[in-house]
PDB file of C-alpha atoms and ligand atoms in Angstrom:
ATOM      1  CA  UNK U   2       0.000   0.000   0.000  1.00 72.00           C
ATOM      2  CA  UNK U   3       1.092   3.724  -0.494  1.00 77.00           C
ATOM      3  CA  UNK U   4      -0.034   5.911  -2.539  1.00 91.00           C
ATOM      4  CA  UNK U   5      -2.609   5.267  -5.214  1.00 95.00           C
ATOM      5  CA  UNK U   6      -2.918   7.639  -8.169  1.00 96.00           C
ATOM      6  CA  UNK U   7      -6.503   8.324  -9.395  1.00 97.00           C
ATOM      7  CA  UNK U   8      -6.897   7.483 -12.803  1.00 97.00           C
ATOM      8  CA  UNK U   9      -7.011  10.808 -14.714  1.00 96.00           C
ATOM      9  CA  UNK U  10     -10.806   9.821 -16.331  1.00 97.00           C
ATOM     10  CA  UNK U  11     -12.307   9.672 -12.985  1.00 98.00           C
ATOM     11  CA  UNK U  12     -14.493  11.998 -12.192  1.00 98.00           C
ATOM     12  CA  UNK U  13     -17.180  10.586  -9.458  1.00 98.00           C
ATOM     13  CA  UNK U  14     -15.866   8.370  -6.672  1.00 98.00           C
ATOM     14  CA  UNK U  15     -18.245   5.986  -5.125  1.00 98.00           C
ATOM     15  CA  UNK U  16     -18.475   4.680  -1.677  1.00 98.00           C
ATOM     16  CA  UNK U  17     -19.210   1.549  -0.176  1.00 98.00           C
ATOM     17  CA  UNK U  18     -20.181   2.160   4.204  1.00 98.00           C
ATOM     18  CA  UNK U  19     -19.467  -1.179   6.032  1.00 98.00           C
ATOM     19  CA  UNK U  20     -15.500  -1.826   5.988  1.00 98.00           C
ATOM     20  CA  UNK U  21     -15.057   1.440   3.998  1.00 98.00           C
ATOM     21  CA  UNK U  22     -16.139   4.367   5.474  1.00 98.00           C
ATOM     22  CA  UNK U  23     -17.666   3.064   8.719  1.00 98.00           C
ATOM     23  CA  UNK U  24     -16.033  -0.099  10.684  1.00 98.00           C
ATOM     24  CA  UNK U  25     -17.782  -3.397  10.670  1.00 98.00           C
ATOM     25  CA  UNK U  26     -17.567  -3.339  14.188  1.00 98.00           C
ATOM     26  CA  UNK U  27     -19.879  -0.304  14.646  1.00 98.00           C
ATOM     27  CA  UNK U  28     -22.782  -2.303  12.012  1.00 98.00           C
ATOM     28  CA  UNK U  29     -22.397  -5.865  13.830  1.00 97.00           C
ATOM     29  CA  UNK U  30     -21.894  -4.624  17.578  1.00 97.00           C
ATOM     30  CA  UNK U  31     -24.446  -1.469  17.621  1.00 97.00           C
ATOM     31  CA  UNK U  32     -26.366  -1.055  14.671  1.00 98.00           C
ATOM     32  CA  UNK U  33     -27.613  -4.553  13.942  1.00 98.00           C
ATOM     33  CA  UNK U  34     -28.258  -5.539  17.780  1.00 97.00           C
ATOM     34  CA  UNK U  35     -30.552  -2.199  18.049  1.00 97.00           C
ATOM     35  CA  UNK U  36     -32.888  -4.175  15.061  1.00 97.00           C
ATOM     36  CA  UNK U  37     -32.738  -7.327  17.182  1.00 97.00           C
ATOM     37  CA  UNK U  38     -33.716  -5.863  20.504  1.00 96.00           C
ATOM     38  CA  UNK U  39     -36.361  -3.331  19.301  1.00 96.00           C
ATOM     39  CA  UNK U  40     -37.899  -4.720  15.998  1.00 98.00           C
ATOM     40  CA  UNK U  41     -40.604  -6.767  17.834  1.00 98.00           C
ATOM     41  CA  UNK U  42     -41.562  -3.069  19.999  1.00 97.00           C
ATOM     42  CA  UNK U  43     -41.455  -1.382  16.484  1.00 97.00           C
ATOM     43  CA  UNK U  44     -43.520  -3.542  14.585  1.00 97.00           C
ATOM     44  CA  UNK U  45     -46.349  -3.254  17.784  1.00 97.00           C
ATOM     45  CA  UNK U  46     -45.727   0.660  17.695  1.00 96.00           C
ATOM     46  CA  UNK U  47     -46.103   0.822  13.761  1.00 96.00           C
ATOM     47  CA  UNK U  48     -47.799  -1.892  12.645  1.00 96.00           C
ATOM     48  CA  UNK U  49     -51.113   0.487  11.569  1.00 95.00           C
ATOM     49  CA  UNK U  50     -49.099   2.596   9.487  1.00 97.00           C
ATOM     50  CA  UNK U  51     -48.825   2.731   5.550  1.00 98.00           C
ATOM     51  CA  UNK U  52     -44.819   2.196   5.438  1.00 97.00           C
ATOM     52  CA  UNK U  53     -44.934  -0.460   7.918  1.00 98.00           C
ATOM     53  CA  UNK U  54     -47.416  -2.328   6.413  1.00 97.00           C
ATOM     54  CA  UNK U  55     -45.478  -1.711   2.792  1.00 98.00           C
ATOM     55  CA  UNK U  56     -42.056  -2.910   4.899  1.00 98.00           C
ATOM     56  CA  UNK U  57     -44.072  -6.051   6.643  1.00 98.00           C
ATOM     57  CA  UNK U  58     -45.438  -6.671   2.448  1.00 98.00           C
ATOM     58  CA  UNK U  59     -42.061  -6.655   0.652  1.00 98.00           C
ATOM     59  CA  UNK U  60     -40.687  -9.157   3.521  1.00 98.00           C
ATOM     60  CA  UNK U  61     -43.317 -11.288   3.107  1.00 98.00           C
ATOM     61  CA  UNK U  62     -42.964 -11.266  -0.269  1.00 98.00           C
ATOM     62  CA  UNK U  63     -39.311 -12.161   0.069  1.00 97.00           C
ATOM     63  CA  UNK U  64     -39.540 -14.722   2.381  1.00 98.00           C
ATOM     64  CA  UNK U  65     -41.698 -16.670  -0.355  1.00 97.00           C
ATOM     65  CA  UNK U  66     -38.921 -16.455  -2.478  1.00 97.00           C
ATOM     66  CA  UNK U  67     -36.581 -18.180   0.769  1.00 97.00           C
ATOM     67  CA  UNK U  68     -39.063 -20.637   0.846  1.00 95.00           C
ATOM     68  CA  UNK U  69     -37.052 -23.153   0.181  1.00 96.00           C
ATOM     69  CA  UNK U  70     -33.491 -22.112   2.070  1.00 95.00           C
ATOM     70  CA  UNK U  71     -33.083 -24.374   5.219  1.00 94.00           C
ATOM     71  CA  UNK U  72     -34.350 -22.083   8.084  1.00 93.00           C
ATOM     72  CA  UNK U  73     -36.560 -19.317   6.360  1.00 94.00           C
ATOM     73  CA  UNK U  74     -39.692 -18.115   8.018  1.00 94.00           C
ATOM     74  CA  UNK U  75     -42.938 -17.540   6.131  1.00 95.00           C
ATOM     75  CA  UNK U  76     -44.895 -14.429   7.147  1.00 96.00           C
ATOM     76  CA  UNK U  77     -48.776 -15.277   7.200  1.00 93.00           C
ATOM     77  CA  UNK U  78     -51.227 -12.874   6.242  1.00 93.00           C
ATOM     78  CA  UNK U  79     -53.384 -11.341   9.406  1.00 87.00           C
ATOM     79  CA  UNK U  80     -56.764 -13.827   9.358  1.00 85.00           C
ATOM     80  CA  UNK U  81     -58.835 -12.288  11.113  1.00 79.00           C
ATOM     81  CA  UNK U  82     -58.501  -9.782  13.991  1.00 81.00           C
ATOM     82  CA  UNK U  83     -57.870  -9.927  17.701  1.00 87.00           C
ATOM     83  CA  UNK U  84     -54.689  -9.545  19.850  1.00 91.00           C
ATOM     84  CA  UNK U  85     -53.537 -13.101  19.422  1.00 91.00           C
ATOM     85  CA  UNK U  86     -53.675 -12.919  15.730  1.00 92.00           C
ATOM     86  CA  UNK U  87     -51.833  -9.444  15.416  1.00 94.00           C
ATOM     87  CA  UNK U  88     -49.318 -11.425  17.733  1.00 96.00           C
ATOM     88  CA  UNK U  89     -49.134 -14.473  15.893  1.00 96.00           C
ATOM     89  CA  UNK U  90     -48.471 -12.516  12.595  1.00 97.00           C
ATOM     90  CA  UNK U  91     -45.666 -10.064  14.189  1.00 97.00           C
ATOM     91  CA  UNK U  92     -44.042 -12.706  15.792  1.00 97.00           C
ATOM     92  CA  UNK U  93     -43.115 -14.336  12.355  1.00 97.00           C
ATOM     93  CA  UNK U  94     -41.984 -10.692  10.924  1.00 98.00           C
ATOM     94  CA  UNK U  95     -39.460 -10.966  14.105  1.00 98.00           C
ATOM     95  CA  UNK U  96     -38.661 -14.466  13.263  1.00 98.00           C
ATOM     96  CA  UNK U  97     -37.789 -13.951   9.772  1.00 98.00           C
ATOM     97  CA  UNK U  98     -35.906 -10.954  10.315  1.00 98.00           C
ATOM     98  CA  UNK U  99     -33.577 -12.407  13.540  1.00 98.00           C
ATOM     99  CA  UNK U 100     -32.987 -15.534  10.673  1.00 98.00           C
ATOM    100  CA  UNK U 101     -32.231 -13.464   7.737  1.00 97.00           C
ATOM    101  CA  UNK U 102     -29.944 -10.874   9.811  1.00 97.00           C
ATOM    102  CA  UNK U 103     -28.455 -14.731  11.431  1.00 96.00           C
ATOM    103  CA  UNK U 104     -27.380 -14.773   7.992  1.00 96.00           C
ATOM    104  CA  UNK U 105     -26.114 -11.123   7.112  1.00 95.00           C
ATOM    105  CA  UNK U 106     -28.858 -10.853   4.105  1.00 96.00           C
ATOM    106  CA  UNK U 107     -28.344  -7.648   1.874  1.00 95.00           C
ATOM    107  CA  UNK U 108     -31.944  -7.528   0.314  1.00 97.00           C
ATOM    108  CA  UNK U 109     -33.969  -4.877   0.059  1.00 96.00           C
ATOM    109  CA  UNK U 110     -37.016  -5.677   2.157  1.00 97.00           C
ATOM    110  CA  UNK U 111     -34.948  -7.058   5.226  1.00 98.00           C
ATOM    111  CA  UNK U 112     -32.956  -3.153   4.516  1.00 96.00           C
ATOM    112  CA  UNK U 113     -35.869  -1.012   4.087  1.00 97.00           C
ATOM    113  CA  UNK U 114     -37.155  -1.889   7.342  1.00 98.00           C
ATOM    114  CA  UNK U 115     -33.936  -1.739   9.048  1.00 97.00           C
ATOM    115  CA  UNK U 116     -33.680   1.797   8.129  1.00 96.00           C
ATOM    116  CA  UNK U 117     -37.029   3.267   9.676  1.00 97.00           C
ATOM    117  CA  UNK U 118     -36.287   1.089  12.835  1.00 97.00           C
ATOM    118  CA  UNK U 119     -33.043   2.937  13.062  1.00 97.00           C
ATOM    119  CA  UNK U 120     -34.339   6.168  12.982  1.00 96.00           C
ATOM    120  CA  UNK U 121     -35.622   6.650  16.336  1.00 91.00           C
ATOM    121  CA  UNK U 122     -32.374   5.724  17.737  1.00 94.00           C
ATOM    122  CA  UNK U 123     -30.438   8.653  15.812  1.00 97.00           C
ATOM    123  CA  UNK U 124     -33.108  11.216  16.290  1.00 94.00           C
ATOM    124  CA  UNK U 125     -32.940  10.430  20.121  1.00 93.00           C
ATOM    125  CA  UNK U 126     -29.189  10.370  20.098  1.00 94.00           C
ATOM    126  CA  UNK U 127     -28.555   6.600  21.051  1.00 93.00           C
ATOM    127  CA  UNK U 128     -26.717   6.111  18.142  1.00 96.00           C
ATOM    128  CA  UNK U 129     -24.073   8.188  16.429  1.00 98.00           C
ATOM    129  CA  UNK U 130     -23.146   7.095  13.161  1.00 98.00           C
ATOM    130  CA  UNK U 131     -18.870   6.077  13.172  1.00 98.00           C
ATOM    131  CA  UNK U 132     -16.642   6.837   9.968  1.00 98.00           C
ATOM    132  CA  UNK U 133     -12.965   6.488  10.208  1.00 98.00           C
ATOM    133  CA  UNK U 134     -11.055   9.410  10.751  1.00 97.00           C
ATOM    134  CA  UNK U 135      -9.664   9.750   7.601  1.00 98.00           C
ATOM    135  CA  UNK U 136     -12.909  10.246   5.840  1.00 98.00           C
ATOM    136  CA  UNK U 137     -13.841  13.823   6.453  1.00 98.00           C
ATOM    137  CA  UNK U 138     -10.723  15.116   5.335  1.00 98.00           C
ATOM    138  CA  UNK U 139     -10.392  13.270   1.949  1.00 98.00           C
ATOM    139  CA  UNK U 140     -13.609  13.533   1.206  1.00 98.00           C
ATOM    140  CA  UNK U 141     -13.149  17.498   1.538  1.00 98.00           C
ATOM    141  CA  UNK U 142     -10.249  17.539  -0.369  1.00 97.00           C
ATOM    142  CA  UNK U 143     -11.290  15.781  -3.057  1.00 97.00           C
ATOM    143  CA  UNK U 144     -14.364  17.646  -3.668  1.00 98.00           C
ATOM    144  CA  UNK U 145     -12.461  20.675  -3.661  1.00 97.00           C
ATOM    145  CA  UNK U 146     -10.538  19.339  -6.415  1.00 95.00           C
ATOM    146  CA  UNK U 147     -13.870  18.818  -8.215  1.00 96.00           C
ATOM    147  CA  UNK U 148     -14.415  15.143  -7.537  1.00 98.00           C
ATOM    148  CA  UNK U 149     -18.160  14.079  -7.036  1.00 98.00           C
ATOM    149  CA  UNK U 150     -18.854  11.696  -4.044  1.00 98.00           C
ATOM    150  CA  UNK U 151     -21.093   8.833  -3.830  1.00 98.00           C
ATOM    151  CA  UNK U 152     -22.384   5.988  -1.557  1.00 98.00           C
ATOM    152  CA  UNK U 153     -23.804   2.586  -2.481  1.00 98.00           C
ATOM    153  CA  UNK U 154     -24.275   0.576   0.267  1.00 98.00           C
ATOM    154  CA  UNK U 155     -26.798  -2.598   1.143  1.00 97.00           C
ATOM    155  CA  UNK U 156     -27.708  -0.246   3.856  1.00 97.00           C
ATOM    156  CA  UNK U 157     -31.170   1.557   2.757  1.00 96.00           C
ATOM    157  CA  UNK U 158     -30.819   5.402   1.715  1.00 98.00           C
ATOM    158  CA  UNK U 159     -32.672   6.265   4.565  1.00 97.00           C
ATOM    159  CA  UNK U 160     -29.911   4.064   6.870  1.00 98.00           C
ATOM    160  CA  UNK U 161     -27.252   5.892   4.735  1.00 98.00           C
ATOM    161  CA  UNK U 162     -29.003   9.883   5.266  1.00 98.00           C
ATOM    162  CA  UNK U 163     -29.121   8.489   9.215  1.00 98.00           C
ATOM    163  CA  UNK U 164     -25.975   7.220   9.742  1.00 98.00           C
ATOM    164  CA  UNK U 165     -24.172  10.503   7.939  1.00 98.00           C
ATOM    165  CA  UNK U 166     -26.425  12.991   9.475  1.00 98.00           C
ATOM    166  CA  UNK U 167     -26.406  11.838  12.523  1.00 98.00           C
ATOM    167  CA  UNK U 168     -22.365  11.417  12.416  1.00 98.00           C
ATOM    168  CA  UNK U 169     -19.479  11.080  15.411  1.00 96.00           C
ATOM    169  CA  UNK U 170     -18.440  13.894  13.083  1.00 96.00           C
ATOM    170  CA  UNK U 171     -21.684  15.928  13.182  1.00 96.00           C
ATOM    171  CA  UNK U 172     -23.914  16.351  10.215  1.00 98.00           C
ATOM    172  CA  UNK U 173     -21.704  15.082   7.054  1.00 98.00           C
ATOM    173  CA  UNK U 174     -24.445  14.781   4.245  1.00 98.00           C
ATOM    174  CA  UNK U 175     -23.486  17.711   2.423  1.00 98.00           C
ATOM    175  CA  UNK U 176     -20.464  15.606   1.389  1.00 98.00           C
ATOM    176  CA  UNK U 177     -22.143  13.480  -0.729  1.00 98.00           C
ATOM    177  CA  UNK U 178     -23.837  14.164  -4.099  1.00 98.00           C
ATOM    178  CA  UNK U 179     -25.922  11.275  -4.214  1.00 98.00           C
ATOM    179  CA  UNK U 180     -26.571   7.598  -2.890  1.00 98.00           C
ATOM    180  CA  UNK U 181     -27.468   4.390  -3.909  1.00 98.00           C
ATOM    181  CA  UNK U 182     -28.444   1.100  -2.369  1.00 98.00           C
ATOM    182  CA  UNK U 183     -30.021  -2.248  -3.729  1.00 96.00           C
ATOM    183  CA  UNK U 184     -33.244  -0.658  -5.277  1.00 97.00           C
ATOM    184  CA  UNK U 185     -30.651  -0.287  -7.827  1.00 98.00           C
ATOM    185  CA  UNK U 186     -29.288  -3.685  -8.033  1.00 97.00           C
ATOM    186  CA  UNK U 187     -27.492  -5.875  -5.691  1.00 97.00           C
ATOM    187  CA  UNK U 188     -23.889  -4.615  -5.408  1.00 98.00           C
ATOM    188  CA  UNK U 189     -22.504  -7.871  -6.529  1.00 98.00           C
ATOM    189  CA  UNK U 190     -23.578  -7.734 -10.069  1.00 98.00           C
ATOM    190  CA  UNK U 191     -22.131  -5.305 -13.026  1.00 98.00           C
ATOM    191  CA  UNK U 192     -25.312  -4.079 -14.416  1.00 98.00           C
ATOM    192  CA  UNK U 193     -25.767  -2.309 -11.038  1.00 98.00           C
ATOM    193  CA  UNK U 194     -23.154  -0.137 -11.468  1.00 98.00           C
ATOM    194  CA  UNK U 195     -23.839   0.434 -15.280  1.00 98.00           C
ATOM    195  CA  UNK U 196     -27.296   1.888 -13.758  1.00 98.00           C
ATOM    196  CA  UNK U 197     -25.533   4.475 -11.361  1.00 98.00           C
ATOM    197  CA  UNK U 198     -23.437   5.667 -14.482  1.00 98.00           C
ATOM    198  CA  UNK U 199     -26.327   5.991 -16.375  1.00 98.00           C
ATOM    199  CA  UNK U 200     -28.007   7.804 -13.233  1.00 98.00           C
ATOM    200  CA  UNK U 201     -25.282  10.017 -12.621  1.00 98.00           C
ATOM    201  CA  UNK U 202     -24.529  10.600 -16.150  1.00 98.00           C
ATOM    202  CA  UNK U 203     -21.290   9.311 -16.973  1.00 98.00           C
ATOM    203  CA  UNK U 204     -19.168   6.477 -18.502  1.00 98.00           C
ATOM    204  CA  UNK U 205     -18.404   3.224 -15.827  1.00 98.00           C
ATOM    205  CA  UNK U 206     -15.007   4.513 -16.028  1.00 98.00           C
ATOM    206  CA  UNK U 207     -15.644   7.752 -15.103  1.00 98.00           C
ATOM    207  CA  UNK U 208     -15.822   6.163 -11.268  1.00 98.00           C
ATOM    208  CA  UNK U 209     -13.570   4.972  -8.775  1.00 98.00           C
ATOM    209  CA  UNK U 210     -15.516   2.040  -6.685  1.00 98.00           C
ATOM    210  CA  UNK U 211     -13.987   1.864  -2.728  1.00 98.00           C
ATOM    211  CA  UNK U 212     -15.488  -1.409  -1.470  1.00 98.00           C
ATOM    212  CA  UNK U 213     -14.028  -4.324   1.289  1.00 98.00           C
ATOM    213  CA  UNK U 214     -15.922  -6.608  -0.742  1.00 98.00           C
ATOM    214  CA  UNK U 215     -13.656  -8.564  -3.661  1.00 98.00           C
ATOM    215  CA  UNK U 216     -16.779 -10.068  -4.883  1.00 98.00           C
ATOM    216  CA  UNK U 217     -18.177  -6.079  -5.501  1.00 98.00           C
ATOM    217  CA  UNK U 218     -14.830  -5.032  -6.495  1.00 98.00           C
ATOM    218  CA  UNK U 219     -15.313  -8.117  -9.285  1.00 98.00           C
ATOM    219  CA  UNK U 220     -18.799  -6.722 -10.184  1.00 98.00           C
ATOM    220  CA  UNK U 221     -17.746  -2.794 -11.049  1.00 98.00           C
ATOM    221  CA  UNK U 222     -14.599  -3.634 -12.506  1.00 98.00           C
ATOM    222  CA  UNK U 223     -16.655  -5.590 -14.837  1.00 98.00           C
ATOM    223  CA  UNK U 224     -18.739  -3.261 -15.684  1.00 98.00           C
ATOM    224  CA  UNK U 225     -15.593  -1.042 -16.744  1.00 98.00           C
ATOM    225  CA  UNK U 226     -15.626   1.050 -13.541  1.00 98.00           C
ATOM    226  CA  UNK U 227     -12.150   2.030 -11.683  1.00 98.00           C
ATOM    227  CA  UNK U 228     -11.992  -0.028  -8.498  1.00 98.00           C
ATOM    228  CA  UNK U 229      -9.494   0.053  -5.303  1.00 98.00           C
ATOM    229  CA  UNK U 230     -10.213  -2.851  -2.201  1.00 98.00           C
ATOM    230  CA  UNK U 231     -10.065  -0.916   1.349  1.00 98.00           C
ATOM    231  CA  UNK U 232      -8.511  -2.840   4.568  1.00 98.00           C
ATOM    232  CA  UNK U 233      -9.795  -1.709   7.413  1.00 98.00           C
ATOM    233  CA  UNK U 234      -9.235  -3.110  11.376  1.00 97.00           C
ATOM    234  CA  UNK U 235     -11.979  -5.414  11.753  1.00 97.00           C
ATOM    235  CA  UNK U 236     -12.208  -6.595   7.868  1.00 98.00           C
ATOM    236  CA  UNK U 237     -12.487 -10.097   5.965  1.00 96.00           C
ATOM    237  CA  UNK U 238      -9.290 -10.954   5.241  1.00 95.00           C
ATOM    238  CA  UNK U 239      -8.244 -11.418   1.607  1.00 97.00           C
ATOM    239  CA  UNK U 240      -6.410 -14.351  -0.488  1.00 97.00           C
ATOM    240  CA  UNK U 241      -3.133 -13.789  -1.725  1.00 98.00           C
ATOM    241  CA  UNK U 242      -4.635 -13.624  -5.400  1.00 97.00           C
ATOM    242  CA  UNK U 243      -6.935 -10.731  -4.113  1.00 97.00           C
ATOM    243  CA  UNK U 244      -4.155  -8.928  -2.419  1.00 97.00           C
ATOM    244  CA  UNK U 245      -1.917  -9.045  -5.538  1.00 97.00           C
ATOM    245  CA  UNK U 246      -4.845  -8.394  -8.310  1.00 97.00           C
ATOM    246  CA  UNK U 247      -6.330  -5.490  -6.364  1.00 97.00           C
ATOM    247  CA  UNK U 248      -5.323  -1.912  -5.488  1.00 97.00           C
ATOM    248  CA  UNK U 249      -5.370  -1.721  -1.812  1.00 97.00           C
ATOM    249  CA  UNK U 250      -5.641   1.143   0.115  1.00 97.00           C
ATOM    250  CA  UNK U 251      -5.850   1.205   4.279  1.00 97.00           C
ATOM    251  CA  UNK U 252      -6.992   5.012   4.212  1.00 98.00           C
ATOM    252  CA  UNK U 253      -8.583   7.256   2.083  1.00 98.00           C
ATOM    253  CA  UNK U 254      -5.550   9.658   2.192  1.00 97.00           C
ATOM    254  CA  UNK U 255      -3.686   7.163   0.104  1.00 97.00           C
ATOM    255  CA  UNK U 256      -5.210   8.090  -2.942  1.00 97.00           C
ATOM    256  CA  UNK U 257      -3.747  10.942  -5.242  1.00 94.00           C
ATOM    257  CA  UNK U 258      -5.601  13.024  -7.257  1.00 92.00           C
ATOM    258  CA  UNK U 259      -3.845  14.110 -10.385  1.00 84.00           C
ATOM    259  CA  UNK U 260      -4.082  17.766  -9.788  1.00 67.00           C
ATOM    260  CA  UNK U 261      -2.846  16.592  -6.118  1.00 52.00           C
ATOM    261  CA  UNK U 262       0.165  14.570  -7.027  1.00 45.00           C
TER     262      UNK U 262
HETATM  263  C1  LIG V  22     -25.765   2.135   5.989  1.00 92.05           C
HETATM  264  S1  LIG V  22     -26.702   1.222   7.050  1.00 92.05           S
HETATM  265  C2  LIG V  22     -25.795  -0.033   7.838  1.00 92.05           C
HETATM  266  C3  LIG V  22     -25.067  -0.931   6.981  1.00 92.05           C
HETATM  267  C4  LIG V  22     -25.832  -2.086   6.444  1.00 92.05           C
HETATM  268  O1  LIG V  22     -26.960  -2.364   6.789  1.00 92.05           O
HETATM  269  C5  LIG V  22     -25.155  -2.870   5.473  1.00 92.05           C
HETATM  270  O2  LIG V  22     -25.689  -3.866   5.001  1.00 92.05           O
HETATM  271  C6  LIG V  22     -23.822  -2.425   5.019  1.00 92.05           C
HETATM  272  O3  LIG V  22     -23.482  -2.890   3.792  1.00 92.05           O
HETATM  273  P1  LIG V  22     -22.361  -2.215   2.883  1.00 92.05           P
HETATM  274  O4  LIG V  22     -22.889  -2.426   1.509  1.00 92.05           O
HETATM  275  O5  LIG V  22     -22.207  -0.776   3.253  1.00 92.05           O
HETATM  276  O6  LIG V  22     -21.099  -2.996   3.134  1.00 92.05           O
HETATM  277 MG1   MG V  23     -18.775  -3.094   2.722  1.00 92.05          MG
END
């Protein structure tokens, strides 16, 4: 690692959260126990309302398609009304989200709802969302030198607007131009990021990708996009073959811009 000159085409860099700009440790130890301690007392809170009942729809809708995956958890439709019903049904929404988050699932239903149970725990300042220290700083800089920033995370948009606005480093969203998250395409597959080209309006190789992830890393670069792998304390270790195929970086002052270099 060292430094790592930005290709001279790129003009929009795009950020993955978990690994990259935010520790794992902070999404496994805080962010994902909050859903598994409170999602039963949301889903009693919210369970009349219109985006609850869209959130309980698109899980139930998902878990049909787990069907057949050892473990998954159908969601029955209400029959009926009473307390014990209302119960009955909530109880498999909890069930089917503690065994899809057992298994770290990135889809969008499981991360829709994930996002408006976080919310309450930002506005009432449980939670404070972490980036590495580095992050600020470069992302300042690079802006200044005309750069546009983006995130695309498996983390909702909503998740993503939380966890920046509600930052250890105070309110950070003016830093971004844009995000993206799985309504978009699942960040392991190339056509996703042909989609935010075409939404930001440039070529794939217009962007730098900054992911953890090999397996996204694989995905942009296919798609023609610029990509660099990010260590971070706390992340998956990588093969040999990954280390020596990939440009690694292990902050984001390692990369030079070429008006910067
Ligand atoms: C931004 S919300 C918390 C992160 C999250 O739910 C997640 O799945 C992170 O995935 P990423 O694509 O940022 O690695
Ligand atoms: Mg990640």
């Amino acid at each position: 690692m060292g430094a790592l000159p930005v290709p001279s085409e790129v003009r929009a860099i795009l950020l993955d959260i978990e690994g990259t700009t935010t520790p794992i440790a902070f999404v496994q130890e805080t962010l994902f126990p909050y859903i598994k301690d409170n999602v039963k007392e949301y889903l009693r809170t919210h369970w009349e309302e219109e985006e609850c009942q869209r959130d309980v729809g698109l899980l139930r809708k998902q878990a049909l398609e787990d069907s057949s995956l050892e473990g998954a958890v159908l969601i029955p439709l209400e029959s009926g009304s009473g307390e014990e019903e209302l119960e009955r049904v909530i109880q498999a929404v909890v069930d089917n989200v503690h065994w899809q988050m057992s298994l770290d699932r990135k889809n969008t239903a499981l991360k829709q709802l994930q996002g408006h149970i976080w919310r309450t725990a930002y506005a009432a300042g449980h939670v404070k969302g972490k980036v590495f220290e580095d992050v600020v700083p470069a992302i300042r800089k690079w802006r200044e030198a005309g750069m546009k920033v983006y995130i695309y995370s498996s983390g909702s948009i909503e998740a993503q607007k939380l966890l920046f606005g509600y930052s250890t480093e105070g309110d950070i969203l003016e830093l971004f131009d844009g995000h993206f998250d799985t309504t978009v395409g699942p960040k392991v597959e190339s056509e996703s990021y042909r989609r935010i080209a075409a939404s930001i309006g440039c070529a794939t190789n217009n962007i730098l990708f900054l992911t953890d992830v090999p397996r996204e890393a694989n995905a942009a670069e296919e798609a023609n996009a610029h990509v660099a792998v990010v260590i971070r304390p706390g992340n998956a270790g990588l093969t040999d073959d990954e280390k020596s195929y990939y440009s690694l970086i292990s902050s984001f002052t390692e990369l030079f811009l070429p008006s910067s270099t």
